[in-house]
Tab-separated table of C-alpha atoms and ligand atoms in Angstrom:
chain	number	residue	atom	x	y	z
K	1	UNK	CA	-29.618	-2.569	47.546
K	2	UNK	CA	-30.293	-5.246	45.005
K	3	UNK	CA	-29.694	-8.959	45.062
K	4	UNK	CA	-26.026	-9.783	44.249
K	5	UNK	CA	-24.803	-6.190	44.907
K	6	UNK	CA	-21.812	-5.980	47.140
K	7	UNK	CA	-21.785	-4.590	50.661
K	8	UNK	CA	-18.674	-4.823	52.826
K	9	UNK	CA	-19.821	-6.849	55.794
K	10	UNK	CA	-16.951	-8.408	57.753
K	11	UNK	CA	-18.944	-9.439	60.796
K	12	UNK	CA	-18.518	-13.125	61.486
K	13	UNK	CA	-21.838	-14.771	61.209
K	14	UNK	CA	-22.799	-18.323	62.513
K	15	UNK	CA	-26.115	-19.012	60.954
K	16	UNK	CA	-28.183	-21.791	62.407
K	17	UNK	CA	-30.793	-23.153	60.071
K	18	UNK	CA	-33.468	-25.081	61.953
K	19	UNK	CA	-35.350	-27.480	59.695
K	20	UNK	CA	-32.239	-27.532	57.438
K	21	UNK	CA	-32.985	-31.005	56.020
K	22	UNK	CA	-36.333	-30.047	54.545
K	23	UNK	CA	-37.464	-28.564	51.334
K	24	UNK	CA	-36.654	-24.984	52.101
K	25	UNK	CA	-33.483	-25.764	54.115
K	26	UNK	CA	-31.981	-27.882	51.281
K	27	UNK	CA	-32.725	-25.024	48.839
K	28	UNK	CA	-31.007	-22.518	51.115
K	29	UNK	CA	-27.966	-24.837	51.247
K	30	UNK	CA	-27.771	-24.746	47.467
K	31	UNK	CA	-28.420	-20.955	47.197
K	32	UNK	CA	-25.704	-19.997	49.670
K	33	UNK	CA	-23.185	-22.176	47.776
K	34	UNK	CA	-24.056	-20.244	44.700
K	35	UNK	CA	-23.758	-16.888	46.442
K	36	UNK	CA	-21.256	-17.365	49.251
K	37	UNK	CA	-19.901	-14.851	51.784
K	38	UNK	CA	-16.580	-15.291	53.457
K	39	UNK	CA	-17.914	-14.178	56.870
K	40	UNK	CA	-20.791	-16.659	56.991
K	41	UNK	CA	-20.767	-20.211	58.425
K	42	UNK	CA	-24.072	-22.115	58.065
K	43	UNK	CA	-25.105	-24.964	60.281
K	44	UNK	CA	-28.053	-27.026	58.926
K	45	UNK	CA	-30.068	-28.893	61.581
K	46	UNK	CA	-32.441	-31.847	61.155
K	47	UNK	CA	-34.678	-33.425	63.845
K	48	UNK	CA	-31.828	-35.888	64.449
K	49	UNK	CA	-29.827	-33.051	66.109
K	50	UNK	CA	-32.624	-32.707	68.633
K	51	UNK	CA	-36.347	-32.268	69.043
K	52	UNK	CA	-37.012	-28.537	68.987
K	53	UNK	CA	-40.360	-29.349	70.847
K	54	UNK	CA	-38.128	-30.048	73.813
K	55	UNK	CA	-36.812	-27.001	75.704
K	56	UNK	CA	-33.723	-28.856	77.114
K	57	UNK	CA	-32.795	-30.195	73.618
K	58	UNK	CA	-33.218	-26.744	72.056
K	59	UNK	CA	-31.123	-25.174	74.760
K	60	UNK	CA	-28.334	-27.760	74.234
K	61	UNK	CA	-28.351	-27.091	70.465
K	62	UNK	CA	-28.102	-23.313	70.964
K	63	UNK	CA	-25.321	-23.634	73.594
K	64	UNK	CA	-23.368	-25.982	71.358
K	65	UNK	CA	-23.438	-23.839	68.155
K	66	UNK	CA	-23.666	-20.373	69.700
K	67	UNK	CA	-25.338	-18.878	66.574
K	68	UNK	CA	-25.221	-15.200	65.869
K	69	UNK	CA	-28.116	-15.533	63.401
K	70	UNK	CA	-30.983	-18.035	63.022
K	71	UNK	CA	-33.103	-19.030	60.042
K	72	UNK	CA	-35.972	-20.740	61.671
K	73	UNK	CA	-37.687	-23.222	59.321
K	74	UNK	CA	-38.388	-26.258	61.506
K	75	UNK	CA	-42.051	-26.976	61.676
K	76	UNK	CA	-44.779	-29.467	61.405
K	77	UNK	CA	-45.612	-28.885	57.685
K	78	UNK	CA	-48.294	-30.440	55.504
K	79	UNK	CA	-50.839	-30.031	52.647
K	80	UNK	CA	-54.575	-29.381	52.969
K	81	UNK	CA	-55.577	-32.933	53.802
K	82	UNK	CA	-53.022	-33.446	56.567
K	83	UNK	CA	-53.889	-30.092	58.147
K	84	UNK	CA	-57.623	-30.937	58.094
K	85	UNK	CA	-56.931	-34.151	60.020
K	86	UNK	CA	-54.412	-32.818	62.519
K	87	UNK	CA	-55.242	-29.238	63.468
K	88	UNK	CA	-54.426	-29.758	67.136
K	89	UNK	CA	-51.013	-31.326	66.410
K	90	UNK	CA	-50.109	-28.466	64.040
K	91	UNK	CA	-51.050	-25.968	66.580
K	92	UNK	CA	-49.365	-27.520	69.567
K	93	UNK	CA	-46.143	-28.793	67.865
K	94	UNK	CA	-45.441	-25.542	66.085
K	95	UNK	CA	-46.232	-23.380	69.194
K	96	UNK	CA	-43.676	-25.386	71.148
K	97	UNK	CA	-40.927	-25.395	68.410
K	98	UNK	CA	-41.304	-21.658	67.748
K	99	UNK	CA	-41.334	-20.720	71.466
K	100	UNK	CA	-38.158	-22.786	72.167
K	101	UNK	CA	-36.341	-21.422	69.168
K	102	UNK	CA	-37.258	-17.739	69.769
K	103	UNK	CA	-36.629	-17.888	73.547
K	104	UNK	CA	-33.214	-19.545	73.197
K	105	UNK	CA	-32.387	-17.025	70.463
K	106	UNK	CA	-33.192	-14.270	72.928
K	107	UNK	CA	-31.271	-15.930	75.828
K	108	UNK	CA	-28.160	-16.552	73.742
K	109	UNK	CA	-28.184	-13.015	72.313
K	110	UNK	CA	-28.805	-13.936	68.699
K	111	UNK	CA	-28.517	-10.866	66.587
K	112	UNK	CA	-31.220	-11.656	64.016
K	113	UNK	CA	-33.875	-14.390	63.553
K	114	UNK	CA	-35.708	-14.867	60.340
K	115	UNK	CA	-38.722	-17.216	60.877
K	116	UNK	CA	-41.152	-18.545	58.305
K	117	UNK	CA	-44.907	-17.841	58.212
K	118	UNK	CA	-47.049	-18.770	55.162
K	119	UNK	CA	-49.787	-17.122	53.119
K	120	UNK	CA	-52.262	-19.744	54.497
K	121	UNK	CA	-52.222	-17.920	57.805
K	122	UNK	CA	-54.055	-14.930	56.398
K	123	UNK	CA	-57.841	-14.413	57.090
K	124	UNK	CA	-60.229	-16.570	55.123
K	125	UNK	CA	-62.698	-13.792	54.508
K	126	UNK	CA	-60.665	-10.918	53.122
K	127	UNK	CA	-60.109	-8.359	50.460
K	128	UNK	CA	-57.539	-8.948	47.756
K	129	UNK	CA	-54.627	-8.535	47.298
K	130	UNK	CA	-53.605	-9.679	50.678
K	131	UNK	CA	-50.699	-7.797	52.165
K	132	UNK	CA	-48.441	-8.041	55.268
K	133	UNK	CA	-50.731	-5.697	57.416
K	134	UNK	CA	-53.618	-8.182	57.283
K	135	UNK	CA	-52.274	-11.261	59.131
K	136	UNK	CA	-54.462	-10.746	62.270
K	137	UNK	CA	-57.604	-9.250	60.611
K	138	UNK	CA	-59.881	-12.274	60.979
K	139	UNK	CA	-60.124	-16.061	61.442
K	140	UNK	CA	-58.076	-18.207	59.080
K	141	UNK	CA	-59.572	-20.850	56.805
K	142	UNK	CA	-61.083	-23.529	59.059
K	143	UNK	CA	-59.093	-26.305	57.259
K	144	UNK	CA	-55.747	-25.208	58.724
K	145	UNK	CA	-56.634	-23.069	61.670
K	146	UNK	CA	-54.082	-24.916	64.020
K	147	UNK	CA	-51.072	-24.235	61.831
K	148	UNK	CA	-52.336	-20.687	61.039
K	149	UNK	CA	-52.674	-19.496	64.673
K	150	UNK	CA	-49.272	-21.038	65.625
K	151	UNK	CA	-47.616	-19.300	62.736
K	152	UNK	CA	-49.448	-15.974	63.471
K	153	UNK	CA	-48.089	-16.131	66.964
K	154	UNK	CA	-44.535	-15.863	65.593
K	155	UNK	CA	-45.374	-12.474	64.307
K	156	UNK	CA	-46.785	-11.597	67.800
K	157	UNK	CA	-43.581	-12.975	69.470
K	158	UNK	CA	-41.297	-11.112	67.076
K	159	UNK	CA	-42.875	-7.760	68.028
K	160	UNK	CA	-42.998	-8.592	71.777
K	161	UNK	CA	-39.272	-9.618	71.767
K	162	UNK	CA	-38.486	-6.366	69.975
K	163	UNK	CA	-40.585	-4.169	72.295
K	164	UNK	CA	-39.389	-5.710	75.511
K	165	UNK	CA	-35.767	-6.694	74.667
K	166	UNK	CA	-34.915	-4.861	71.506
K	167	UNK	CA	-34.392	-8.226	69.553
K	168	UNK	CA	-34.205	-8.125	65.727
K	169	UNK	CA	-36.590	-11.016	65.129
K	170	UNK	CA	-38.559	-10.985	61.875
K	171	UNK	CA	-40.410	-13.308	59.458
K	172	UNK	CA	-41.032	-14.048	55.799
K	173	UNK	CA	-44.392	-15.089	54.384
K	174	UNK	CA	-43.965	-17.437	51.424
K	175	UNK	CA	-46.727	-18.856	49.228
K	176	UNK	CA	-47.037	-22.517	48.436
K	177	UNK	CA	-43.427	-23.803	48.005
K	178	UNK	CA	-42.193	-26.778	45.949
K	179	UNK	CA	-38.959	-28.296	44.618
K	180	UNK	CA	-36.390	-30.962	45.341
K	181	UNK	CA	-36.442	-32.544	48.789
K	182	UNK	CA	-40.149	-31.877	49.191
K	183	UNK	CA	-42.483	-34.287	51.022
K	184	UNK	CA	-43.954	-36.403	48.073
K	185	UNK	CA	-46.325	-38.284	50.346
K	186	UNK	CA	-49.613	-39.036	48.444
K	187	UNK	CA	-51.959	-37.836	51.193
K	188	UNK	CA	-50.022	-35.618	53.583
K	189	UNK	CA	-47.894	-33.472	51.250
K	190	UNK	CA	-48.704	-30.257	49.304
K	191	UNK	CA	-50.402	-30.334	45.990
K	192	UNK	CA	-47.468	-30.230	43.593
K	193	UNK	CA	-45.398	-32.986	45.256
K	194	UNK	CA	-48.519	-35.027	45.758
K	195	UNK	CA	-49.453	-34.746	42.146
K	196	UNK	CA	-45.901	-35.493	40.917
K	197	UNK	CA	-45.830	-38.728	42.945
K	198	UNK	CA	-49.368	-39.644	41.744
K	199	UNK	CA	-48.345	-38.864	38.130
K	200	UNK	CA	-45.276	-41.152	38.517
K	201	UNK	CA	-47.557	-44.021	39.567
K	202	UNK	CA	-50.195	-43.145	36.956
K	203	UNK	CA	-47.464	-43.281	34.225
K	204	UNK	CA	-46.300	-46.786	35.370
K	205	UNK	CA	-49.825	-48.126	35.610
K	206	UNK	CA	-51.132	-46.459	32.356
K	207	UNK	CA	-53.901	-44.645	34.229
K	208	UNK	CA	-55.096	-41.023	34.509
K	209	UNK	CA	-53.946	-38.535	37.057
K	210	UNK	CA	-56.493	-38.102	39.849
K	211	UNK	CA	-56.697	-34.505	41.067
K	212	UNK	CA	-58.594	-33.697	44.273
K	213	UNK	CA	-61.308	-31.208	44.431
K	214	UNK	CA	-62.739	-29.103	41.526
K	215	UNK	CA	-59.294	-28.005	40.079
K	216	UNK	CA	-60.583	-24.449	40.324
K	217	UNK	CA	-58.809	-22.978	43.394
K	218	UNK	CA	-56.096	-20.483	42.649
K	219	UNK	CA	-52.571	-20.480	44.075
K	220	UNK	CA	-49.252	-18.613	43.742
K	221	UNK	CA	-46.466	-21.187	43.715
K	222	UNK	CA	-42.816	-20.368	44.496
K	223	UNK	CA	-39.959	-22.572	43.515
K	224	UNK	CA	-37.776	-23.466	46.504
K	225	UNK	CA	-34.539	-22.123	44.937
K	226	UNK	CA	-36.189	-18.717	44.308
K	227	UNK	CA	-37.454	-18.673	47.840
K	228	UNK	CA	-33.922	-19.571	49.131
K	229	UNK	CA	-32.387	-16.682	47.289
K	230	UNK	CA	-34.933	-14.282	48.796
K	231	UNK	CA	-34.386	-15.806	52.281
K	232	UNK	CA	-30.655	-14.961	51.919
K	233	UNK	CA	-31.577	-11.360	50.968
K	234	UNK	CA	-33.835	-11.064	54.025
K	235	UNK	CA	-31.132	-12.529	56.236
K	236	UNK	CA	-28.415	-10.182	54.896
K	237	UNK	CA	-30.382	-6.942	54.137
K	238	UNK	CA	-33.902	-6.749	55.603
K	239	UNK	CA	-34.057	-4.636	58.702
K	240	UNK	CA	-37.781	-4.554	59.601
K	241	UNK	CA	-39.491	-6.545	62.377
K	242	UNK	CA	-42.752	-6.585	60.339
K	243	UNK	CA	-42.795	-9.555	57.945
K	244	UNK	CA	-42.367	-9.607	54.121
K	245	UNK	CA	-44.423	-11.681	51.699
K	246	UNK	CA	-42.241	-13.679	49.315
K	247	UNK	CA	-44.443	-14.362	46.340
K	248	UNK	CA	-44.456	-14.369	42.561
K	249	UNK	CA	-46.492	-11.642	40.949
K	250	UNK	CA	-50.321	-11.900	40.935
K	251	UNK	CA	-50.091	-12.429	37.090
K	252	UNK	CA	-48.381	-15.809	37.872
K	253	UNK	CA	-51.381	-17.183	39.913
K	254	UNK	CA	-52.658	-20.374	38.477
K	255	UNK	CA	-55.541	-22.799	39.043
K	256	UNK	CA	-54.950	-26.318	40.464
K	257	UNK	CA	-56.208	-27.758	37.196
K	258	UNK	CA	-53.477	-25.797	35.247
K	259	UNK	CA	-50.774	-27.074	37.567
K	260	UNK	CA	-52.065	-30.646	37.227
K	261	UNK	CA	-51.883	-30.260	33.411
K	262	UNK	CA	-48.228	-29.091	33.625
K	263	UNK	CA	-47.348	-32.088	35.742
K	264	UNK	CA	-49.297	-34.501	33.428
K	265	UNK	CA	-47.412	-33.054	30.461
K	266	UNK	CA	-44.069	-33.347	32.239
K	267	UNK	CA	-44.761	-37.133	32.592
K	268	UNK	CA	-46.302	-37.373	29.128
K	269	UNK	CA	-49.365	-39.053	30.561
K	270	UNK	CA	-51.437	-40.711	27.928
K	271	UNK	CA	-54.686	-41.048	29.925
K	272	UNK	CA	-55.255	-37.365	31.031
K	273	UNK	CA	-56.560	-35.983	34.229
K	274	UNK	CA	-59.716	-36.896	36.212
K	275	UNK	CA	-61.210	-34.753	39.087
K	276	UNK	CA	-62.216	-36.349	42.375
K	277	UNK	CA	-64.831	-33.804	43.438
K	278	UNK	CA	-65.629	-35.715	46.702
K	279	UNK	CA	-62.331	-34.230	48.080
K	280	UNK	CA	-62.059	-30.720	49.540
K	281	UNK	CA	-60.893	-27.617	47.631
K	282	UNK	CA	-59.645	-25.715	50.747
K	283	UNK	CA	-59.488	-21.953	50.532
K	284	UNK	CA	-60.430	-20.766	47.032
K	285	UNK	CA	-57.548	-18.327	46.735
K	286	UNK	CA	-55.135	-16.437	48.920
K	287	UNK	CA	-53.787	-13.949	46.376
K	288	UNK	CA	-50.913	-12.128	48.031
K	289	UNK	CA	-49.295	-8.835	47.092
K	290	UNK	CA	-45.536	-8.813	46.475
K	291	UNK	CA	-45.479	-4.996	46.345
K	292	UNK	CA	-43.200	-4.786	49.420
K	293	UNK	CA	-40.795	-7.285	47.972
K	294	UNK	CA	-40.839	-5.417	44.678
K	295	UNK	CA	-39.930	-2.175	46.422
K	296	UNK	CA	-36.780	-3.926	47.736
K	297	UNK	CA	-36.043	-6.046	44.660
K	298	UNK	CA	-37.849	-4.679	41.667
K	299	UNK	CA	-35.870	-6.809	39.226
K	300	UNK	CA	-35.959	-10.236	40.845
K	301	UNK	CA	-36.707	-12.882	38.282
K	302	UNK	CA	-38.691	-15.889	39.312
K	303	UNK	CA	-38.255	-19.130	37.425
K	304	UNK	CA	-41.218	-19.838	35.281
K	305	UNK	CA	-43.565	-22.357	36.881
K	306	UNK	CA	-43.384	-24.856	33.991
K	307	UNK	CA	-39.585	-24.899	34.141
K	308	UNK	CA	-39.451	-25.148	37.953
K	309	UNK	CA	-42.017	-28.097	37.847
K	310	UNK	CA	-40.050	-29.842	35.123
K	311	UNK	CA	-36.795	-29.595	37.306
K	312	UNK	CA	-38.755	-30.941	40.266
K	313	UNK	CA	-40.151	-33.897	38.247
K	314	UNK	CA	-36.598	-34.597	36.929
K	315	UNK	CA	-35.279	-34.538	40.593
K	316	UNK	CA	-38.066	-36.928	41.741
K	317	UNK	CA	-37.438	-39.357	38.931
K	318	UNK	CA	-33.709	-39.391	39.598
K	319	UNK	CA	-34.057	-39.484	43.395
K	320	UNK	CA	-37.135	-41.713	43.724
K	321	UNK	CA	-35.477	-44.070	46.170
K	322	UNK	CA	-34.340	-41.310	48.641
K	323	UNK	CA	-37.338	-38.945	48.100
K	324	UNK	CA	-39.540	-38.444	51.187
K	325	UNK	CA	-42.823	-40.120	50.352
F	1	NAP	P1	-40.202	-29.754	55.453
F	1	NAP	O1	-39.657	-30.065	54.128
F	1	NAP	O2	-41.392	-30.649	55.970
F	1	NAP	O3	-39.093	-29.731	56.468
F	1	NAP	C1	-39.353	-29.514	57.878
F	1	NAP	C2	-37.992	-29.422	58.646
F	1	NAP	O4	-38.375	-29.250	59.973
F	1	NAP	C3	-37.229	-30.671	58.476
F	1	NAP	O5	-35.858	-30.291	58.547
F	1	NAP	C4	-37.567	-31.396	59.825
F	1	NAP	O6	-36.510	-32.305	60.177
F	1	NAP	C5	-37.675	-30.255	60.708
F	1	NAP	N1	-38.482	-30.523	61.939
F	1	NAP	C6	-39.738	-30.858	61.993
F	1	NAP	N2	-40.154	-31.109	63.280
F	1	NAP	C7	-39.038	-30.916	64.021
F	1	NAP	C8	-38.859	-31.000	65.397
F	1	NAP	N3	-39.734	-31.341	66.283
F	1	NAP	N4	-37.462	-30.771	65.897
F	1	NAP	C9	-36.599	-30.479	64.987
F	1	NAP	N5	-36.749	-30.382	63.654
F	1	NAP	C10	-38.002	-30.575	63.134
F	1	NAP	O7	-40.783	-28.285	55.441
F	1	NAP	P2	-40.539	-27.074	54.530
F	1	NAP	O8	-41.549	-27.188	53.408
F	1	NAP	O9	-39.064	-27.026	54.124
F	1	NAP	O10	-40.926	-25.836	55.411
F	1	NAP	C11	-39.943	-24.961	55.942
F	1	NAP	C12	-40.663	-23.775	56.505
F	1	NAP	O11	-41.452	-23.106	55.500
F	1	NAP	C13	-41.724	-24.172	57.589
F	1	NAP	O12	-41.663	-23.243	58.685
F	1	NAP	C14	-43.044	-24.006	56.923
F	1	NAP	O13	-44.142	-23.686	57.752
F	1	NAP	C15	-42.723	-22.924	55.896
F	1	NAP	N6	-43.618	-22.829	54.761
F	1	NAP	C16	-43.613	-23.977	53.904
F	1	NAP	C17	-44.441	-23.873	52.714
F	1	NAP	C18	-44.579	-25.008	51.804
F	1	NAP	O14	-45.347	-24.994	50.841
F	1	NAP	N7	-43.796	-26.136	52.032
F	1	NAP	C19	-45.201	-22.716	52.497
F	1	NAP	C20	-45.028	-21.628	53.285
F	1	NAP	C21	-44.228	-21.664	54.440
F	1	NAP	P3	-36.394	-33.794	59.599
F	1	NAP	O15	-35.917	-33.671	58.217
F	1	NAP	O16	-35.316	-34.477	60.435
F	1	NAP	O17	-37.746	-34.421	59.827
F	2	GDP	P1	-52.936	-25.195	50.364
F	2	GDP	O1	-52.301	-24.469	49.246
F	2	GDP	O2	-52.400	-24.741	51.674
F	2	GDP	O3	-54.398	-25.298	50.335
F	2	GDP	O4	-52.420	-26.659	50.345
F	2	GDP	P2	-52.120	-27.780	49.267
F	2	GDP	O5	-50.731	-27.594	48.641
F	2	GDP	O6	-52.329	-29.095	49.915
F	2	GDP	O7	-53.132	-27.540	48.036
F	2	GDP	C1	-54.463	-27.878	48.177
F	2	GDP	C2	-55.284	-27.582	46.886
F	2	GDP	O8	-54.843	-28.502	45.915
F	2	GDP	C3	-56.678	-27.794	47.166
F	2	GDP	O9	-57.556	-27.123	46.283
F	2	GDP	C4	-56.798	-29.375	46.795
F	2	GDP	O10	-58.172	-29.787	46.466
F	2	GDP	C5	-55.882	-29.377	45.623
F	2	GDP	N1	-55.349	-30.738	45.271
F	2	GDP	C6	-55.640	-31.449	44.143
F	2	GDP	N2	-55.053	-32.717	44.191
F	2	GDP	C7	-54.252	-32.689	45.422
F	2	GDP	C8	-53.365	-33.585	45.944
F	2	GDP	O11	-53.153	-34.691	45.479
F	2	GDP	N3	-52.830	-33.301	47.198
F	2	GDP	C9	-53.111	-32.049	47.777
F	2	GDP	N4	-52.481	-31.781	48.887
F	2	GDP	N5	-53.977	-31.138	47.207
F	2	GDP	C10	-54.509	-31.483	46.024
């Protein structure tokens, strides 16, 4: 069944979105408003509702809302340079959050959980294109092994909960996400929000945009609103326990240098781009296959990267005071 097609589903759903205040959570809030279902009630959580690293706090949240479905987004999330400094924190915090969310989902009889992995969890040394069957095939890139192993365990947990208790717990595997409500911190965020914030400052100060590394690594970026639409499809239609990669086509893969140029152009920077080659490049590429997604949704249209970056720049300029940075 395609996106937007109608299926008569009257089952009342209470959908708890952990990490609902973040980049992906806010996009899902917008996407479900644009494509509502009468039988769905969404609850968007932030860390203010309770620390999901804490088993008692997590249990209280689940007992309070009694969700039938969970979109599990809450995580310690960061770009390359944050991961390199804090592998242990990424490992421990995410293991704790995931175990509490999945175990309370099991105890409370949640019908379906959709969790979130990432294409950075795939093996470093690999063949391309990477597909869903390759998650556990070898060690991840050393820069983010803590985050990667914690995320890989979600897939292990999903299969174990299914095998032992028949639970319908699954996961999506997005590529590098960006959009409104991202973390625009200069050092800790991902590359697009980091470069947008740097370009904002460079414009004010009449300086060039400093891009870390060689500018050569390749990435597939997904706009948060596109990802959110696909998340709703997975929540509503996807029946497998095995995860599904949510990525643009391979032809849309770009270099960091190309992305930096789009951002510099969006700000009409007059002093160009300079590369800081003392900084790390991270994994050269993680080219992921969206063949599985295309078998479900052959006609899904992704927003062109340039348009999506321009929208994000516009959001950042308008919301500078409230943006996370
Ligand atoms: P984000 O913007 O940093 O949001 C993280 C969310 O998790 C926030 O709502 C945050 O709450 C919440 N959170 C963090 N620690 C928590 C805790 N201990 N207890 C309760 N809530 C907690 O992250 P995102 O980019 O939307 O990521 C969402 C999911 O997508 C994550 O699972 C991430 O691993 C995955 N993902 C992200 C990317 C990417 O490029 N961003 C790529 C692939 C996969 P507060 O707002 O209150 O802090
Ligand atoms: P990744 O896709 O998981 O590796 O994480 P990032 O979103 O942090 O992207 C990292 C890539 O972007 C690496 O090749 C970095 O060298 C490059 N990059 C260039 N400038 C920046 C920047 O200002 N911030 C970040 N996070 N990465 C940058």
